[in-house]
Coordinates of C-alpha atoms in Angstrom, one line a residue:
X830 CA 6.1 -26.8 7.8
X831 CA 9.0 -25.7 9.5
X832 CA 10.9 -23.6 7.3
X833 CA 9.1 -20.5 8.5
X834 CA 9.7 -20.6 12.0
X835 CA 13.0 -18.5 13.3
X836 CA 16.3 -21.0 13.3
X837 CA 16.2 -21.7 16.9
X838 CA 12.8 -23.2 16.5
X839 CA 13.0 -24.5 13.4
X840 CA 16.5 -26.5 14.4
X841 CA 15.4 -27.7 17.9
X842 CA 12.2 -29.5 15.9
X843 CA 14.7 -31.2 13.3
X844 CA 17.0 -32.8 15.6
X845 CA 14.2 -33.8 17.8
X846 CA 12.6 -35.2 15.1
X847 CA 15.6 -37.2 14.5
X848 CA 14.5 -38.5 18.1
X849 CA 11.1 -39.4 17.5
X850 CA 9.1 -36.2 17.9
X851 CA 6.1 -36.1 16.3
X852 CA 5.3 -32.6 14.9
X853 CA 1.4 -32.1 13.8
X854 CA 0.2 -29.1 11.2
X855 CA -2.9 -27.8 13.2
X856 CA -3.6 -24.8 10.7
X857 CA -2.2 -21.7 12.1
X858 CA 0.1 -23.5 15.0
X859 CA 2.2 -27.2 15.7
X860 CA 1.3 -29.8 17.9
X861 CA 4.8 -30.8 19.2
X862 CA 4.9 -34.1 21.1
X863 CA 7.9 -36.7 22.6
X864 CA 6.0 -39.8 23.0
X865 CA 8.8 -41.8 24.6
X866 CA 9.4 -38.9 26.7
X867 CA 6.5 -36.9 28.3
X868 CA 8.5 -35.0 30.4
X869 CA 10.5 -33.3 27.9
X870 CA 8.5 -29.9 28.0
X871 CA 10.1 -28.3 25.1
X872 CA 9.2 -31.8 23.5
X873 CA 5.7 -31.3 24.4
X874 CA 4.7 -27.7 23.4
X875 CA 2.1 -26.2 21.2
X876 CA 4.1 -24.1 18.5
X877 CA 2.3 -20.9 17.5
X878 CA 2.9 -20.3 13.6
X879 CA 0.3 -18.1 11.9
X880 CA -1.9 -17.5 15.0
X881 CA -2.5 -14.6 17.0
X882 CA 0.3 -14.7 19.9
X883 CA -1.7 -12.3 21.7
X884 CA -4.5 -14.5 21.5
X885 CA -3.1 -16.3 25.1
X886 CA -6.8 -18.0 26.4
X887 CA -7.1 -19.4 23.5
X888 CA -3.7 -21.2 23.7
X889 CA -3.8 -22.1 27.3
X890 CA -7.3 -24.0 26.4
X891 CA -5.6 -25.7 23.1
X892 CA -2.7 -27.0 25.6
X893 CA -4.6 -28.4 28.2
X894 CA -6.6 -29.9 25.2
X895 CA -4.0 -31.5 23.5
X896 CA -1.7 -32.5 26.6
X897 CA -4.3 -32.8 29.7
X898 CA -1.8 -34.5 32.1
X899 CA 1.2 -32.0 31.4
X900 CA 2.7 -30.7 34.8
X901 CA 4.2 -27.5 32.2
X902 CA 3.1 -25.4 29.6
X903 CA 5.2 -24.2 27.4
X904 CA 4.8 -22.1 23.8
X905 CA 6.7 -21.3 21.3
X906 CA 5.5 -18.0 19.2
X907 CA 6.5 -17.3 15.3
X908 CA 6.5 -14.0 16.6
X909 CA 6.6 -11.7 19.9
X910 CA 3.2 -10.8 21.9
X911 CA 2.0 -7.3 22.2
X912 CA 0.7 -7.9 25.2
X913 CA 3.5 -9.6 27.9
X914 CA 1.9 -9.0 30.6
X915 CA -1.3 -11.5 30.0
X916 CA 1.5 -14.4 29.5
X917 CA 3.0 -13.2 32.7
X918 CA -0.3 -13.1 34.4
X919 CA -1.1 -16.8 33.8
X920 CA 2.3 -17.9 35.5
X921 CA 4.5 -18.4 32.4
X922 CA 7.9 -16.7 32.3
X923 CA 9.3 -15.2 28.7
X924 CA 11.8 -17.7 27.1
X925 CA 13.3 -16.0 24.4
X926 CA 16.6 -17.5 22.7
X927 CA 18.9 -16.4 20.3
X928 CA 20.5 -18.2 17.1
X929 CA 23.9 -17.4 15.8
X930 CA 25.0 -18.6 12.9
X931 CA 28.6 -19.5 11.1
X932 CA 28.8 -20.8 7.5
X933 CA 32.7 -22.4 8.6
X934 CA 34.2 -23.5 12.0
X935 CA 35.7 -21.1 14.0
X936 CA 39.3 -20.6 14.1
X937 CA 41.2 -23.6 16.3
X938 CA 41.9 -22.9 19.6
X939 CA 44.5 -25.1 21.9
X940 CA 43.6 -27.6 24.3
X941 CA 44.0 -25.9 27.8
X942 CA 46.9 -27.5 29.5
X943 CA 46.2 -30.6 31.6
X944 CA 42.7 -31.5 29.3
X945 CA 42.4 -33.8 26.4
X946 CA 39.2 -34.4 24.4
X947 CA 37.5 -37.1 23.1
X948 CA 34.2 -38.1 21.9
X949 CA 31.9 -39.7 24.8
X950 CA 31.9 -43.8 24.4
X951 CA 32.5 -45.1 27.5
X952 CA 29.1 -45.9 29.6
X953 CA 31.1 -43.9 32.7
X954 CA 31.7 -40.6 30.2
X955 CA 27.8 -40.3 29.6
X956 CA 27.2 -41.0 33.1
X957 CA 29.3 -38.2 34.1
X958 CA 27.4 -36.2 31.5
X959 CA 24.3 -36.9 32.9
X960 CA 25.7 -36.0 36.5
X961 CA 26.7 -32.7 35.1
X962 CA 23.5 -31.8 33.5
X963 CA 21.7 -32.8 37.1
X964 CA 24.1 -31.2 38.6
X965 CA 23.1 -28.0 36.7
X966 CA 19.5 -27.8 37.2
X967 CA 19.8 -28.7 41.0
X968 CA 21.5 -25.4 41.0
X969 CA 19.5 -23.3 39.1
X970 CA 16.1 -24.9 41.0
X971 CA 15.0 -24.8 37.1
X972 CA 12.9 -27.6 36.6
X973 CA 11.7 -30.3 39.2
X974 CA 14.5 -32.3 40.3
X975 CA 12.9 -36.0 39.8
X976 CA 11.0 -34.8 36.6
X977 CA 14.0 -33.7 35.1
X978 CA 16.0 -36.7 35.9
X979 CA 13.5 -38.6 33.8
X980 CA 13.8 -36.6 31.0
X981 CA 17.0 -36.2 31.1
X982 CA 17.9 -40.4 31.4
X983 CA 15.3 -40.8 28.2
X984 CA 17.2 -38.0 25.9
X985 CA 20.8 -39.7 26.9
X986 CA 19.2 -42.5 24.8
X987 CA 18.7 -40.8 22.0
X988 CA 22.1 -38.9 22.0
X989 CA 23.5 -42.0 22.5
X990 CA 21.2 -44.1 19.6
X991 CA 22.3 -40.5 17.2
X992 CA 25.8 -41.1 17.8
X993 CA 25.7 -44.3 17.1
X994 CA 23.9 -43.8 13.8
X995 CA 26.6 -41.3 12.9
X996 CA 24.3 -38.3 12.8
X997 CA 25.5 -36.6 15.9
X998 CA 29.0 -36.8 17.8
X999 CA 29.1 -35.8 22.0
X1000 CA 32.6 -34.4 22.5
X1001 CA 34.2 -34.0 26.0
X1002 CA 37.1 -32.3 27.6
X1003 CA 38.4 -34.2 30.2
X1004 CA 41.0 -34.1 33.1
X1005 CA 44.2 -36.2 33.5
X1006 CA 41.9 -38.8 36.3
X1007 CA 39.2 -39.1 34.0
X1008 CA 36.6 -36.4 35.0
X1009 CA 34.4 -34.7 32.2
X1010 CA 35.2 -30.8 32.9
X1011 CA 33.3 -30.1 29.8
X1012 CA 31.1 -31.2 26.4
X1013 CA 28.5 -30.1 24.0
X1014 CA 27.0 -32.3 21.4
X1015 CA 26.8 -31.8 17.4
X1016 CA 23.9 -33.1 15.5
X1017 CA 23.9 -33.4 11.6
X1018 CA 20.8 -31.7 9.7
X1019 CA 21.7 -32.8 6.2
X1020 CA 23.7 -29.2 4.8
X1021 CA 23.0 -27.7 8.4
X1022 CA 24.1 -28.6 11.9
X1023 CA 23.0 -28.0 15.7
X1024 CA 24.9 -28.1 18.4
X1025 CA 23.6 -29.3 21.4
X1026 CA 24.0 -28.0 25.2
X1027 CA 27.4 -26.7 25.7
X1028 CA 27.8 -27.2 29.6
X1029 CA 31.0 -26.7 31.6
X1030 CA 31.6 -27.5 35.0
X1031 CA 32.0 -24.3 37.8
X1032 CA 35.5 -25.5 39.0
X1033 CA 36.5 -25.8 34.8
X1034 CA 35.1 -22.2 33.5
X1035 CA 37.3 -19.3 31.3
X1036 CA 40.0 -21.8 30.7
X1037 CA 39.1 -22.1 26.9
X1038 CA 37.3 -25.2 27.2
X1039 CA 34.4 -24.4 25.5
X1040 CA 35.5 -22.2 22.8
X1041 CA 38.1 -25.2 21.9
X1042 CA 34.9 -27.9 22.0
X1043 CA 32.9 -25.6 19.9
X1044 CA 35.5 -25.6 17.0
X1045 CA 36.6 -29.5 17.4
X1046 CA 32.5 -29.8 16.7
X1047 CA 32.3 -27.6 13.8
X1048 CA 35.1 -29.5 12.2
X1049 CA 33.2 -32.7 12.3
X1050 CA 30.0 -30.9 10.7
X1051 CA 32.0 -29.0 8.4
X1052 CA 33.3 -32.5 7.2
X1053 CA 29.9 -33.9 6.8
X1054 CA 29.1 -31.1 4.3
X1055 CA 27.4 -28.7 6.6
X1056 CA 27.2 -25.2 5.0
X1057 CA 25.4 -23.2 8.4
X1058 CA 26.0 -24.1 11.7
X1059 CA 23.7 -23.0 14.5
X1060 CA 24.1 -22.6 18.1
X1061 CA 21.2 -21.2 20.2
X1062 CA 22.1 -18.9 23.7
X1063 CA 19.5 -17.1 26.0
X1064 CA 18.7 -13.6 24.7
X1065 CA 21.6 -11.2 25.9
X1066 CA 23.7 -13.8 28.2
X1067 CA 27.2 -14.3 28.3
X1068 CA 26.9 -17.3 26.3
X1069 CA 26.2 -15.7 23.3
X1070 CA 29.3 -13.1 23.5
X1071 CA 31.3 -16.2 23.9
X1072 CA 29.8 -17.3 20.3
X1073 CA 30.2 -13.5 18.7
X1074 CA 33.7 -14.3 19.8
X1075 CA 34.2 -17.3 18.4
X1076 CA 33.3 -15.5 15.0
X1077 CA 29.0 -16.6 15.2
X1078 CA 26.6 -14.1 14.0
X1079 CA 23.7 -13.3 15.1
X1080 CA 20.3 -13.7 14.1
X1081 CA 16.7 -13.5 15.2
X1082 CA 15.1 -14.2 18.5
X1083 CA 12.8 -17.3 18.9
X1084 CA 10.0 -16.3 21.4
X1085 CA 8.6 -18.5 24.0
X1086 CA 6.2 -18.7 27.5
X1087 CA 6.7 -21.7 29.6
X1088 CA 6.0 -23.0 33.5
X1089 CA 8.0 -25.3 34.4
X1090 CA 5.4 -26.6 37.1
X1091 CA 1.2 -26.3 36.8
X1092 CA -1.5 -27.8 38.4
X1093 CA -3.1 -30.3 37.0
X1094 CA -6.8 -30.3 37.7

């Protein structure tokens, strides 16, 4: 069911489904859904397989069908639309990622001077991850600040419940008084791994952090037996030249339409 969407795609739905999304074969699309967490929109999508992805009225309709109190839409496509503009037209903005791939860890970096790293345990390190993640959409103006907090609490619980199943492993780099400065999480796919937001604070940035995290990670995957390890950047952003750096290749574009806010009528 999965195996012929692009690796972005495909990935985010296994580790979610490691959290308890329920993914539905409607014929030619998925019906993606996060019941413990409604407002996880990218847990809550309608996934466009063999369907027409021009075909945009049709989708809008199934949405609000399937999902009738959703304050988003969102749509993932198995390929791109013809016909942008119509998407745009409704509202929705193009969310288009890219997956890089690397069959080994990248080569080891050092810790940056005055950091050490550690996997998150204490109940003050997630806290701070949390913050930072909060922290980051209050400055983008992304998504709606007390929707996302919501979301975000709920999927905390399921890094945290992964972790502690040994599936996935939250890594940190952190400053001599205890502040996280940066993480990114790691989730085990059985022969394949995912890592999971790589976030590092303003104050922190080009001092290595994340390109040390991202190999510390690999290792652990690597160990675990996995033979591909993806990481998923915005199409074209300075993430991803940070991961062609690191020695990641690049691979095809998942294509999506979301709004973060719509009425609900």
């Amino acid at each position: 069911m999965l195996e012929s969407l692009p690796p972005a795609a495909r990935t985010d739905l296994e580790v979610d489904r490691l959290g308890g999304t329920v993914v539905t074969d409607a014929g030619d699309h998925l019906v993606v859904r996060t019941p413990d967490n409604p407002g996880y929109h990218w847990g809550n999508f309608v996934q466009v397989t063999s369907g027409d992805s021009d075909d945009v009225e049709r989708w809008l309709a199934l949405f609000a069908e399937h999902f009738p109190t959703a304050r988003h839409r969102a749509f993932g496509l198995a390929r791109p639309s013809s016909c942008p503009e119509v998407w745009g037209s409704h509202g929705l903005a193009a969310d288009d990622v890219e997956a890089l791939t690397a069959t080994r860890s990248p080569s080891p970096t050092p810790v940056p001077q005055g950091y050490t790293v550690r996997t998150l345990q204490e109940e003050d390190e997630w806290e701070q991850r949390l913050a930072a993640e909060l922290a980051e959409n209050a400055a983008s103006g992304e998504h709606p600040a007390n929707e996302y907090a919501e979301f975000m609490r709920q999927d905390h619980l399921v890094r945290r419940r992964l972790q502690a199943a040994g599936t996935a492993r939250w890594i940190g780099a952190f400053t001599g008084d205890g502040a996280l400065a940066a993480s990114l999480g790691m989730v085990d796919l059985d022969g394949r791994a995912r890592y999971q937001s790589v976030l590092t604070a303003p104050e922190h940035r080009r001092r290595g952090l994340a390109r040390h995290l991202l190999a510390v990670a690999a290792d652990w995957a690597v160990e675990r037996g996995a033979a591909e390890i993806v990481i998923v950047a915005e199409a074209d952003s300075d993430a991803g030249r940070l991961y062609r750096r690191a020695g990641f290749a690049p691979g095809p574009l998942s294509h999506g339409w979301y709004a973060p806010s719509w009425p609900v009528t």
